[in-house]
Coordinates of N, CA and C and ligand atoms in Angstrom, one line a residue:
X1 N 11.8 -46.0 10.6 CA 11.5 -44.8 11.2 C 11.0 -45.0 12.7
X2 N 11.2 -46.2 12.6 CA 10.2 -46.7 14.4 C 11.3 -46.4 15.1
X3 N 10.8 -46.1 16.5 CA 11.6 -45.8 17.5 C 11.1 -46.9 19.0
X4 N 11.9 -46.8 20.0 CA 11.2 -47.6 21.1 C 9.2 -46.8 21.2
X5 N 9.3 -45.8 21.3 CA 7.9 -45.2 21.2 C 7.0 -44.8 19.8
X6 N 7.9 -44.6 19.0 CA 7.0 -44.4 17.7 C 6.0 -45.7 17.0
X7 N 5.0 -45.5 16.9 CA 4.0 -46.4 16.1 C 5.3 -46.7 15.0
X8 N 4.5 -48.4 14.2 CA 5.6 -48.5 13.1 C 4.9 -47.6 12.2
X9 N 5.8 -47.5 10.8 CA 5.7 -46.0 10.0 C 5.5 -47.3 9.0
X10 N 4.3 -47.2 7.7 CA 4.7 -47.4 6.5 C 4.6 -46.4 6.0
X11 N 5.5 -46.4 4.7 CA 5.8 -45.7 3.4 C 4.8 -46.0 2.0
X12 N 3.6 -45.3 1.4 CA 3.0 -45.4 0.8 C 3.5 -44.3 -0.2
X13 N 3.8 -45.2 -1.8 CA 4.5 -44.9 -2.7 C 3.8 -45.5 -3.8
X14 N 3.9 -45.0 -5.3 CA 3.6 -45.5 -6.6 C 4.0 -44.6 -6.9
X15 N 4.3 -44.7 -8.5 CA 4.5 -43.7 -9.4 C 3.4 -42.6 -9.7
X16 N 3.7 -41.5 -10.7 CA 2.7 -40.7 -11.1 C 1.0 -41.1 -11.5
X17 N 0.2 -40.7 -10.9 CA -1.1 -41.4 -11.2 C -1.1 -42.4 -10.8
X18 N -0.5 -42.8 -10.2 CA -0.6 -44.7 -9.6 C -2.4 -44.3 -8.7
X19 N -2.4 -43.4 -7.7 CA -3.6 -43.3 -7.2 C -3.5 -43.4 -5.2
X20 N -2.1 -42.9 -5.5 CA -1.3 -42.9 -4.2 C -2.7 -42.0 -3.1
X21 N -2.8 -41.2 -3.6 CA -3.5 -40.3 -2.6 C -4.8 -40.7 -2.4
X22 N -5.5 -41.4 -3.5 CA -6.9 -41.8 -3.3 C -6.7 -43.0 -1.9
X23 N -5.6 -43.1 -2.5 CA -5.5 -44.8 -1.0 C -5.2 -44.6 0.3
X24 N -4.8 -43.2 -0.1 CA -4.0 -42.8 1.6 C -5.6 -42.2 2.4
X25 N -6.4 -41.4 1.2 CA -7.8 -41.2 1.9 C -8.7 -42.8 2.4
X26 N -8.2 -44.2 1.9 CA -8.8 -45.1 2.8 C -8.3 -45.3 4.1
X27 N -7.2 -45.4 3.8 CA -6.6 -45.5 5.3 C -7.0 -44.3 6.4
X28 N -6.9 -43.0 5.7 CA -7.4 -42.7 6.6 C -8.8 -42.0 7.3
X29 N -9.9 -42.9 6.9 CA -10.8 -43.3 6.5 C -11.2 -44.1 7.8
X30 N -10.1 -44.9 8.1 CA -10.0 -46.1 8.8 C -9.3 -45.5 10.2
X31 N -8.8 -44.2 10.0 CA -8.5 -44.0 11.0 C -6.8 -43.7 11.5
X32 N -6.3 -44.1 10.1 CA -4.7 -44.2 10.5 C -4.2 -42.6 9.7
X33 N -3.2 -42.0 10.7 CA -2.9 -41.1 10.4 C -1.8 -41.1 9.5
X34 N -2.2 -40.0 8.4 CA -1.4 -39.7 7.2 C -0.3 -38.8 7.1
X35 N 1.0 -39.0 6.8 CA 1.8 -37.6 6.7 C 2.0 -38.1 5.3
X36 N 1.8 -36.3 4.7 CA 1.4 -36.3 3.3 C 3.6 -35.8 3.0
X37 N 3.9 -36.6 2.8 CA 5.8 -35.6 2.7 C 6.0 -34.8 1.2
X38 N 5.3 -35.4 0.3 CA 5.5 -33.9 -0.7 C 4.9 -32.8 -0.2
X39 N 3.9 -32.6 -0.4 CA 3.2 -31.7 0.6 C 4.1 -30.7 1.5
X40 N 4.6 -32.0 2.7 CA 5.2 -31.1 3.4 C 6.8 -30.9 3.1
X41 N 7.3 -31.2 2.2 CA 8.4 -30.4 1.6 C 8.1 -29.2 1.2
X42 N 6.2 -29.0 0.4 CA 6.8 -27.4 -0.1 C 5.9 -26.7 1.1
X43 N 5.4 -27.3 2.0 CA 5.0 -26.1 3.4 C 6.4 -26.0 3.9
X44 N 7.3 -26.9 4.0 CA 8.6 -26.1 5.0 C 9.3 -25.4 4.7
X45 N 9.4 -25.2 2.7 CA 10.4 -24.5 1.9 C 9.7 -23.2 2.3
X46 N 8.5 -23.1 2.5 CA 7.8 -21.8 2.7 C 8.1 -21.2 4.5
X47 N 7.7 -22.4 5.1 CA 7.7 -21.9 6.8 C 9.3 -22.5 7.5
X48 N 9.8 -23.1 7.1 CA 11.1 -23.6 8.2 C 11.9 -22.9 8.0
X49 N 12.2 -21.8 8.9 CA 13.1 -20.9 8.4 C 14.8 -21.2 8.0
X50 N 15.3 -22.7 8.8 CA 16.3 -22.9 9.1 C 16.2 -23.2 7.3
X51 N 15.6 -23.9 6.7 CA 15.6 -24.9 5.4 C 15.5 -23.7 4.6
X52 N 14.6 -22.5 4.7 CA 15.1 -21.6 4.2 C 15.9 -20.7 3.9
X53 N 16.7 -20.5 5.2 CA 17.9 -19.9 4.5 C 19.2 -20.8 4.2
X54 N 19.1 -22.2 4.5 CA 19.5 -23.1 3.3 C 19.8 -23.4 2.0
X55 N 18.4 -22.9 1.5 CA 17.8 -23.2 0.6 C 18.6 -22.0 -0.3
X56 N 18.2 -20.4 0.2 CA 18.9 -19.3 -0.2 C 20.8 -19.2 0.0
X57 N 21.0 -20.3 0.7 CA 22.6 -20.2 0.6 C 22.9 -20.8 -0.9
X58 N 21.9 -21.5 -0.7 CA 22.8 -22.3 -2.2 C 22.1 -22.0 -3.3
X59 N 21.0 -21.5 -3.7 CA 20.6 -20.9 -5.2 C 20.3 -19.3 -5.1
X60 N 20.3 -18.7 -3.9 CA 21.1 -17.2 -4.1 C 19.7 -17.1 -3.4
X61 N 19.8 -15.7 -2.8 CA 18.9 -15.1 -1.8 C 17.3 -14.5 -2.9
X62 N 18.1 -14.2 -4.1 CA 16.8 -14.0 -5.0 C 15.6 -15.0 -5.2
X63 N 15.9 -16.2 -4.7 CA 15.0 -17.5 -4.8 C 13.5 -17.7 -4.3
X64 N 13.9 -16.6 -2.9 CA 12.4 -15.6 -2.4 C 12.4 -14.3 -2.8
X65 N 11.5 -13.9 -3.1 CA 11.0 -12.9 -3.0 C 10.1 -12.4 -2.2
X66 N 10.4 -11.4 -1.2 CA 9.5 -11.0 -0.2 C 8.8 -11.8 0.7
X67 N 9.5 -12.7 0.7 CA 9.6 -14.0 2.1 C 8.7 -15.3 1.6
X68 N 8.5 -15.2 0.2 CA 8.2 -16.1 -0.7 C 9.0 -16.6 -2.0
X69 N 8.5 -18.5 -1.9 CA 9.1 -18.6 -2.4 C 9.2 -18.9 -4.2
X70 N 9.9 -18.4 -4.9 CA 9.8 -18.3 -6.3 C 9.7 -19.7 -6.8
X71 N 9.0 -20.4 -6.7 CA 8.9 -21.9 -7.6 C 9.0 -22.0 -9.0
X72 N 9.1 -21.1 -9.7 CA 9.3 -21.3 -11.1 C 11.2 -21.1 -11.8
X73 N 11.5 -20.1 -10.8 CA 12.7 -20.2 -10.8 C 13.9 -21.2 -10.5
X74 N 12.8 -21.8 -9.1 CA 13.9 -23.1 -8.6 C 13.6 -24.2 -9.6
X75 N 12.3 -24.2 -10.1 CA 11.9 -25.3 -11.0 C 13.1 -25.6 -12.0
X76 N 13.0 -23.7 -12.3 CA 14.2 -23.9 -14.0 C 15.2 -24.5 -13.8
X77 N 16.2 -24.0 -12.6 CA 17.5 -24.6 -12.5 C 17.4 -25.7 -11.9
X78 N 16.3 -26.7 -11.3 CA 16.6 -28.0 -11.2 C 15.9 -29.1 -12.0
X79 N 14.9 -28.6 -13.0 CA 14.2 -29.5 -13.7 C 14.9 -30.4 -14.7
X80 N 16.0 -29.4 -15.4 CA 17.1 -30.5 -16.4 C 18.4 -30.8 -15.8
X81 N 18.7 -30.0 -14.6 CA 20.2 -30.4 -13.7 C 19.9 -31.5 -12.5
X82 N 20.5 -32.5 -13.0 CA 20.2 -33.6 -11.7 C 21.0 -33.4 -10.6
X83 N 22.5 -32.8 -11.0 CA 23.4 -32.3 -9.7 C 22.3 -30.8 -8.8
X84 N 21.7 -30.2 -9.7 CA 21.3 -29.2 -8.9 C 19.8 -29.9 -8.1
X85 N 19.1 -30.6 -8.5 CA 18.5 -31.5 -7.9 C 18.5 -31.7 -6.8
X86 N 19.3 -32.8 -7.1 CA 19.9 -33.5 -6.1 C 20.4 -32.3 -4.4
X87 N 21.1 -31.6 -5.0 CA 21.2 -30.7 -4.0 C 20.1 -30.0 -3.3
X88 N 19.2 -29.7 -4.0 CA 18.0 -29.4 -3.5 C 17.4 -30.5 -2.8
X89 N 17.2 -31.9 -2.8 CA 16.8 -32.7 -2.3 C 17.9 -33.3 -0.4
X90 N 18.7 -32.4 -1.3 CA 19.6 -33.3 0.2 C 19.6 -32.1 1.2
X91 N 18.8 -30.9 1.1 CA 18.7 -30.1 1.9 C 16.8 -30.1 2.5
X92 N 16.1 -30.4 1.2 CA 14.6 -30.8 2.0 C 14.5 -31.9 2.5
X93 N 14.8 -33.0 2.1 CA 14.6 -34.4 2.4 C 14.6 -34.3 4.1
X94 N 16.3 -34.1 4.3 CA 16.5 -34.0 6.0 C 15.2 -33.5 7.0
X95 N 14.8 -32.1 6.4 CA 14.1 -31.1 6.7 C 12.8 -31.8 7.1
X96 N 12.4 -32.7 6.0 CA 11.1 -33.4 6.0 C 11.0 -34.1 7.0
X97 N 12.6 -34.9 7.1 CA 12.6 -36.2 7.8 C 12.2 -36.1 9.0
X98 N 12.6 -34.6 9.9 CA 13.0 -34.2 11.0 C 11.5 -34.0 11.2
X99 N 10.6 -33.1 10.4 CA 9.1 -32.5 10.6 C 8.6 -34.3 10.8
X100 N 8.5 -35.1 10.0 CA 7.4 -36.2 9.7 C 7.9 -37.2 11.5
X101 N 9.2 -37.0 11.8 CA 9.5 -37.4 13.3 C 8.3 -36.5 14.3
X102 N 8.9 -35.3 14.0 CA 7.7 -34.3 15.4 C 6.2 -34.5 15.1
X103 N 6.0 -34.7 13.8 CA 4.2 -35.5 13.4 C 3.9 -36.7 14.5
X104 N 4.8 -37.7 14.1 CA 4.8 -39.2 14.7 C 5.0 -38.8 16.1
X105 N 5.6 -38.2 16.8 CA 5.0 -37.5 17.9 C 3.8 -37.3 18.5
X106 N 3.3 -36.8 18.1 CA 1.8 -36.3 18.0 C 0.8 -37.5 18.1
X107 N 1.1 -38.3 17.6 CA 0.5 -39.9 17.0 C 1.1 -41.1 18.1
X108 N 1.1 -40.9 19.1 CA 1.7 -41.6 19.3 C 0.3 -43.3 19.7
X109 N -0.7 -42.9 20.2 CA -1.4 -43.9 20.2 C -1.9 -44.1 19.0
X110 N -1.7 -44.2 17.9 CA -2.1 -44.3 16.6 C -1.7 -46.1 16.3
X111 N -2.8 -47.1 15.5 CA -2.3 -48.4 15.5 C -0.9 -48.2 14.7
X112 N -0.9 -47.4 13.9 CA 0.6 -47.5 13.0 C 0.3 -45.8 12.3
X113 N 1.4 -45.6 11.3 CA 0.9 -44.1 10.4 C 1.4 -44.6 8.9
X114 N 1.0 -44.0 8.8 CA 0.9 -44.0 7.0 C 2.1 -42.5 6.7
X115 N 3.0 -42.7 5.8 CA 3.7 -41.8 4.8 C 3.7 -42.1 3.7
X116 N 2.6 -41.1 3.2 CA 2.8 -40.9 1.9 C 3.3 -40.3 0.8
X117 N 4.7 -40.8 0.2 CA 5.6 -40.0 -0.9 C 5.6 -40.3 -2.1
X118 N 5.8 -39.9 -2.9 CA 5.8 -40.3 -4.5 C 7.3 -40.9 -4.5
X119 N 8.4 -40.5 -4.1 CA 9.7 -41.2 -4.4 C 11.0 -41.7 -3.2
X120 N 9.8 -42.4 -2.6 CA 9.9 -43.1 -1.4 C 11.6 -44.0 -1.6
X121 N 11.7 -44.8 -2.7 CA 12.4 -45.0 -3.2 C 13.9 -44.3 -4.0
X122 N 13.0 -43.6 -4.5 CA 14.5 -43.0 -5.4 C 15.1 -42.5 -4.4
X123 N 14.5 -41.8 -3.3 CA 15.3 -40.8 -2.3 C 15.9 -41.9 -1.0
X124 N 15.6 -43.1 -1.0 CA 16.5 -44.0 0.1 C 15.7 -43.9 0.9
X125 N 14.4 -43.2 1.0 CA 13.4 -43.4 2.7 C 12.8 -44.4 2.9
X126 N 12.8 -44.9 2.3 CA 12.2 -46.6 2.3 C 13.1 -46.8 3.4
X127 N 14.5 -47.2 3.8 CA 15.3 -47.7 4.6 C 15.4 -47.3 6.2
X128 N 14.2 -46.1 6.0 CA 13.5 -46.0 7.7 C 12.2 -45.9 8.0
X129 N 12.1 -46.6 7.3 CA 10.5 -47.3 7.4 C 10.1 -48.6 7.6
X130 N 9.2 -49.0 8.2 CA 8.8 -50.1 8.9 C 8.5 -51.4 7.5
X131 N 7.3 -50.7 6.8 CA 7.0 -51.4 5.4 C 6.7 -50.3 4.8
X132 N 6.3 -50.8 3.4 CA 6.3 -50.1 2.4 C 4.9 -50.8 1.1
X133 N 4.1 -50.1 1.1 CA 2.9 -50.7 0.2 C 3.2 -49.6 -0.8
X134 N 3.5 -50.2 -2.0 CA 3.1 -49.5 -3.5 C 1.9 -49.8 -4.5
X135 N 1.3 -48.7 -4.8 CA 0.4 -48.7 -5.4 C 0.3 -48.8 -6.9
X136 N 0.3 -49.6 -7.7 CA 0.4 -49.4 -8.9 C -0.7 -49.4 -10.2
X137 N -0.5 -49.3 -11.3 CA -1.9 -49.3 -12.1 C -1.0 -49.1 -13.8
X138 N -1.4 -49.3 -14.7 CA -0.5 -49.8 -15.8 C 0.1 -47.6 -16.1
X139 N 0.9 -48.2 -17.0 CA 1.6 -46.7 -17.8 C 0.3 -46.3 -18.3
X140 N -0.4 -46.6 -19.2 CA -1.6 -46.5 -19.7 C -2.3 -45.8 -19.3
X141 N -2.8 -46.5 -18.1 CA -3.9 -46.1 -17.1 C -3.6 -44.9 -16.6
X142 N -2.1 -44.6 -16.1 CA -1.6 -43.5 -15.3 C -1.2 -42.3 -16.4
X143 N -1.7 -42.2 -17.1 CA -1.1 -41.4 -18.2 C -2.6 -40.5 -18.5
X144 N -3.5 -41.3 -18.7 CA -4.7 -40.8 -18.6 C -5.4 -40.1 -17.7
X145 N -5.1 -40.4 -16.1 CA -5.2 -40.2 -15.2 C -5.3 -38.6 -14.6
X146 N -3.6 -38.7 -15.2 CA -3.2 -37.2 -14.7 C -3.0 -36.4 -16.0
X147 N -3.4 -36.9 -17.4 CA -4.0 -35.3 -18.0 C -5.2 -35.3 -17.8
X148 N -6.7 -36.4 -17.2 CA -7.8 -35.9 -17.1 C -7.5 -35.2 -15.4
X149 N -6.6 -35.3 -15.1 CA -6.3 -34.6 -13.1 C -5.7 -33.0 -13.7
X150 N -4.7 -33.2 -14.4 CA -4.1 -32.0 -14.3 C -4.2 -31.2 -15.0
X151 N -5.2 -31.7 -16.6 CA -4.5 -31.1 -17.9 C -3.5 -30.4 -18.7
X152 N -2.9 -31.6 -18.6 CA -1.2 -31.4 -19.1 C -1.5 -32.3 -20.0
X153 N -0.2 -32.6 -21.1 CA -0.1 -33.4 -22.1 C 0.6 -34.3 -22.1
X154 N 0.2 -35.5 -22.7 CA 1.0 -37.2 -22.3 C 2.0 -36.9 -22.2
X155 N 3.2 -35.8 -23.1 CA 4.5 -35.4 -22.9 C 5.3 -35.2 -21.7
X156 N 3.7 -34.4 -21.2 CA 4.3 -33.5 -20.4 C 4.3 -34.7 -18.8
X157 N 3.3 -35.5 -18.8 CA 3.4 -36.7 -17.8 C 4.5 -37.3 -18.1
X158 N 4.5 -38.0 -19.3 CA 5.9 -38.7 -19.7 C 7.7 -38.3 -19.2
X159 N 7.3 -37.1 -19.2 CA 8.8 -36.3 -18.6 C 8.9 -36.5 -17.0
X160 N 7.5 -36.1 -16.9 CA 7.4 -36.4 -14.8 C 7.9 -37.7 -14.5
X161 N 7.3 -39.1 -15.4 CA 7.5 -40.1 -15.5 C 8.8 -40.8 -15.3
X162 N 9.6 -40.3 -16.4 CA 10.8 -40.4 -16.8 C 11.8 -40.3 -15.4
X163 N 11.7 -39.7 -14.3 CA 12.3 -39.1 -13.2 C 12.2 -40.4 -12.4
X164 N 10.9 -40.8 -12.4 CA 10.5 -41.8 -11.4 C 11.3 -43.6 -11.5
X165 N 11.9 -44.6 -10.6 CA 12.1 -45.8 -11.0 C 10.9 -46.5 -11.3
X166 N 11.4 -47.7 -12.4 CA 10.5 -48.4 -13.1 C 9.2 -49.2 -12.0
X167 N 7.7 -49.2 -12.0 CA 7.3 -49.6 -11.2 C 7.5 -51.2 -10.6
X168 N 7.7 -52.4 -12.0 CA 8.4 -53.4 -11.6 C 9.1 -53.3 -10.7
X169 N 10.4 -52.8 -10.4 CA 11.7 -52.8 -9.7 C 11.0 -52.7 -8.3
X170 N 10.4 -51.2 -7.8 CA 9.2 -51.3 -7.1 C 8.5 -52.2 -5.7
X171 N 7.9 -52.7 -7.3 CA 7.0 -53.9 -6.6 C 7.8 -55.5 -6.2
X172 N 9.2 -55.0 -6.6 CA 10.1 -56.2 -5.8 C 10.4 -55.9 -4.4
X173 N 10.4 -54.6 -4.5 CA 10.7 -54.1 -2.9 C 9.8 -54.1 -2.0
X174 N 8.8 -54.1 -2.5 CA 7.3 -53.6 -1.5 C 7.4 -54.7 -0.6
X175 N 6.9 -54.3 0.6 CA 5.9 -55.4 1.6 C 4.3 -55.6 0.9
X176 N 3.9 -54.8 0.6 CA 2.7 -55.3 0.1 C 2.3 -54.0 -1.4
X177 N 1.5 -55.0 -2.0 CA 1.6 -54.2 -3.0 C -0.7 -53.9 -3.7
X178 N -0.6 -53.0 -3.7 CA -2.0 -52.6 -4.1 C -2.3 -52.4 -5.6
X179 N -3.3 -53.1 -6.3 CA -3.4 -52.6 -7.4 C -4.9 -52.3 -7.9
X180 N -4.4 -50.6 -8.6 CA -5.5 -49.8 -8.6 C -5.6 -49.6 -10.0
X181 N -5.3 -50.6 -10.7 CA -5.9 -50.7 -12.7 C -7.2 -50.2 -12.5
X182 N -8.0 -50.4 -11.5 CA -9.5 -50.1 -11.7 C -10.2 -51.3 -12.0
X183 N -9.6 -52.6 -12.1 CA -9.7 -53.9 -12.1 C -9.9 -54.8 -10.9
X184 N -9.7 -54.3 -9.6 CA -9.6 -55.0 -8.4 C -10.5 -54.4 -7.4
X185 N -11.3 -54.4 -6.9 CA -11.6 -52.8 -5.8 C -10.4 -52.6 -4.6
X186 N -10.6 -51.2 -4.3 CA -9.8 -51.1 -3.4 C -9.8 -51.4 -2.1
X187 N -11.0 -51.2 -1.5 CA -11.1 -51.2 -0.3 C -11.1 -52.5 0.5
X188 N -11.2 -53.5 -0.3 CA -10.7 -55.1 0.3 C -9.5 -55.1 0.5
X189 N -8.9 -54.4 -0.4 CA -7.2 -54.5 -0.4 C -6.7 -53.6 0.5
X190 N -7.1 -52.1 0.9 CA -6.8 -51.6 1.9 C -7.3 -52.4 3.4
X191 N -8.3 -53.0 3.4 CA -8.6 -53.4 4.6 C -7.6 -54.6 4.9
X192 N -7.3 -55.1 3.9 CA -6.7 -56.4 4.2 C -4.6 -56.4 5.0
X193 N -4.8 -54.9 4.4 CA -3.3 -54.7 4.8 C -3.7 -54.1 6.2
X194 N -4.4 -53.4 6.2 CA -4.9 -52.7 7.9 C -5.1 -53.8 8.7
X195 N -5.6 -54.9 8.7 CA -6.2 -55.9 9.5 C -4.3 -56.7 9.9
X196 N -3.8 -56.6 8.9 CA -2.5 -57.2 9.3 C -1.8 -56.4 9.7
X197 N -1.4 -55.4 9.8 CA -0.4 -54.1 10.3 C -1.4 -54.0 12.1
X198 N -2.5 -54.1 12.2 CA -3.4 -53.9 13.8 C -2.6 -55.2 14.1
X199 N -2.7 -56.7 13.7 CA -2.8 -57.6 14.0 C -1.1 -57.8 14.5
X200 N -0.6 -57.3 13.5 CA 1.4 -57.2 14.0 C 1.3 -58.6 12.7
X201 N 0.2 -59.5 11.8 CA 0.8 -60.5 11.5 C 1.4 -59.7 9.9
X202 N 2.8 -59.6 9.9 CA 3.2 -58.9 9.4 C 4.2 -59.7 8.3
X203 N 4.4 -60.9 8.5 CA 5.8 -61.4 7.1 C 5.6 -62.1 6.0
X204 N 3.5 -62.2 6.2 CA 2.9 -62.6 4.9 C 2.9 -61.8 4.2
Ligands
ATP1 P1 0.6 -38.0 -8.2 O1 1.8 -38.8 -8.1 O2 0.5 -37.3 -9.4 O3 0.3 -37.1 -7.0 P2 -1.3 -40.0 -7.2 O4 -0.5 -41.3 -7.2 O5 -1.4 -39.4 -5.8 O6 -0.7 -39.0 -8.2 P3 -4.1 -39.7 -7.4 O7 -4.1 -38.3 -7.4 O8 -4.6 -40.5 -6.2 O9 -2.7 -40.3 -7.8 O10 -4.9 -40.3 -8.6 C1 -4.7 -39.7 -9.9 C2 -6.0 -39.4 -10.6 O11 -6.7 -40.6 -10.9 C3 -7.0 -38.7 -9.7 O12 -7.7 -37.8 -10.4 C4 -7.9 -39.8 -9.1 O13 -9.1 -39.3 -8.8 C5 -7.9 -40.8 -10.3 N1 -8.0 -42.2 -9.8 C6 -7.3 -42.7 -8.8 N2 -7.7 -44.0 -8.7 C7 -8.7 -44.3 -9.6 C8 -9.4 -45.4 -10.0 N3 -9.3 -46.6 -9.3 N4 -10.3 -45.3 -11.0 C9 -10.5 -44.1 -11.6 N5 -9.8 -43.0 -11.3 C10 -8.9 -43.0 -10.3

């Protein structure tokens, strides 16, 4: 995502409950600025008008109602169709990509920025990004997590789950990798990757 002027970009990724967000609050904590991209996928589905009438070309203008947008609707028709998915993704993704560019903007004296996505991977954004730290923490652990976060049921995690690639595979890709079993502290491990990303010493 670097450009001759852009700070380098990592990509901050784990699966469901991995604890993606709690780590993005160290970093920035520390000072490094966060673009949150789920997040801002559903602020643009609401505000970018271009992504909106996009969005209403291809699952029908009924999708908003009264300049909002129906999320239970779009849910239905893409939660079991991966073709309709997918289409929905290859119309926000871009949308995102373009907003998280005009962010980095903004940032420009920033030592580096942080992007934090849940499927950093499945969607190919990893391949404009500088590095990539995954956060991980066992099935177990993450399952727990988010029905004591969301109160939903293991099923209902397990189905979110299911979407996601295997965290192994993952952690072969990463530049660096964090682990938040609750076993390690975090904050040594976030400092330790900030101290190398300031430093540029970057291929350890
Ligand atoms: P999602 O993909 O669902 O957005 P996430 O990867 O961003 O999840 P978080 O929301 O940061 O994960 O963490 C999931 C839940 O687990 C939160 O309630 C968080 O407070 C809790 N949590 C995160 N890390 C730890 C930890 N080390 N020990 C105990 N609880 C934790």
């Amino acid at each position: 995502m670097s450009n001759s002027k852009m700070p380098l970009t990592v990509g901050l990724t784990g699966n469901i409950g991995s604890g993606k967000t709690t780590v993005s609050r160290l970093f920035a904590c520390l000072g490094v600025p966060v673009y949150y991209a789920d997040d801002a996928g559903k602020r643009l589905m609401r505000e970018d008008e271009e992504l909106k009438a996009a969005v209403q070309a291809r699952f029908g203008a009924a999708i908003y109602k009264e300049g909002e947008l129906d999320r239970a609707a779009l849910a239905a028709i893409v939660f079991n169709d991966a073709a309709e998915l997918k289409a929905l993704e290859a119309l926000v993704h871009p949308a995102v990509f373009k907003d998280s560019i005009a962010w980095g903007q903004r940032h420009l004296d920033a030592p580096y920025l942080l992007r934090e996505a849940a499927l950093t991977f499945e969607s190919g954004s990893y391949k404009l990004l500088d590095k990539v730290i995954v956060v991980t923490a066992s099935e177990a652990e993450r399952v727990r997590r988010v029905i004591s976060r969301d109160g939903v049921t293991a099923e209902q995690v397990r189905a979110r789950m299911d979407k996601q690639w295997k965290e192994e595979k993952k952690m072969e890709m990463a530049d660096f990798v964090i682990n938040n079993e609750g076993t390690e502290l975090l904050i040594p491990q976030v400092l330790e990757i900030h101290h190398k990303m300031i430093k540029g010493d970057l291929d350890s």
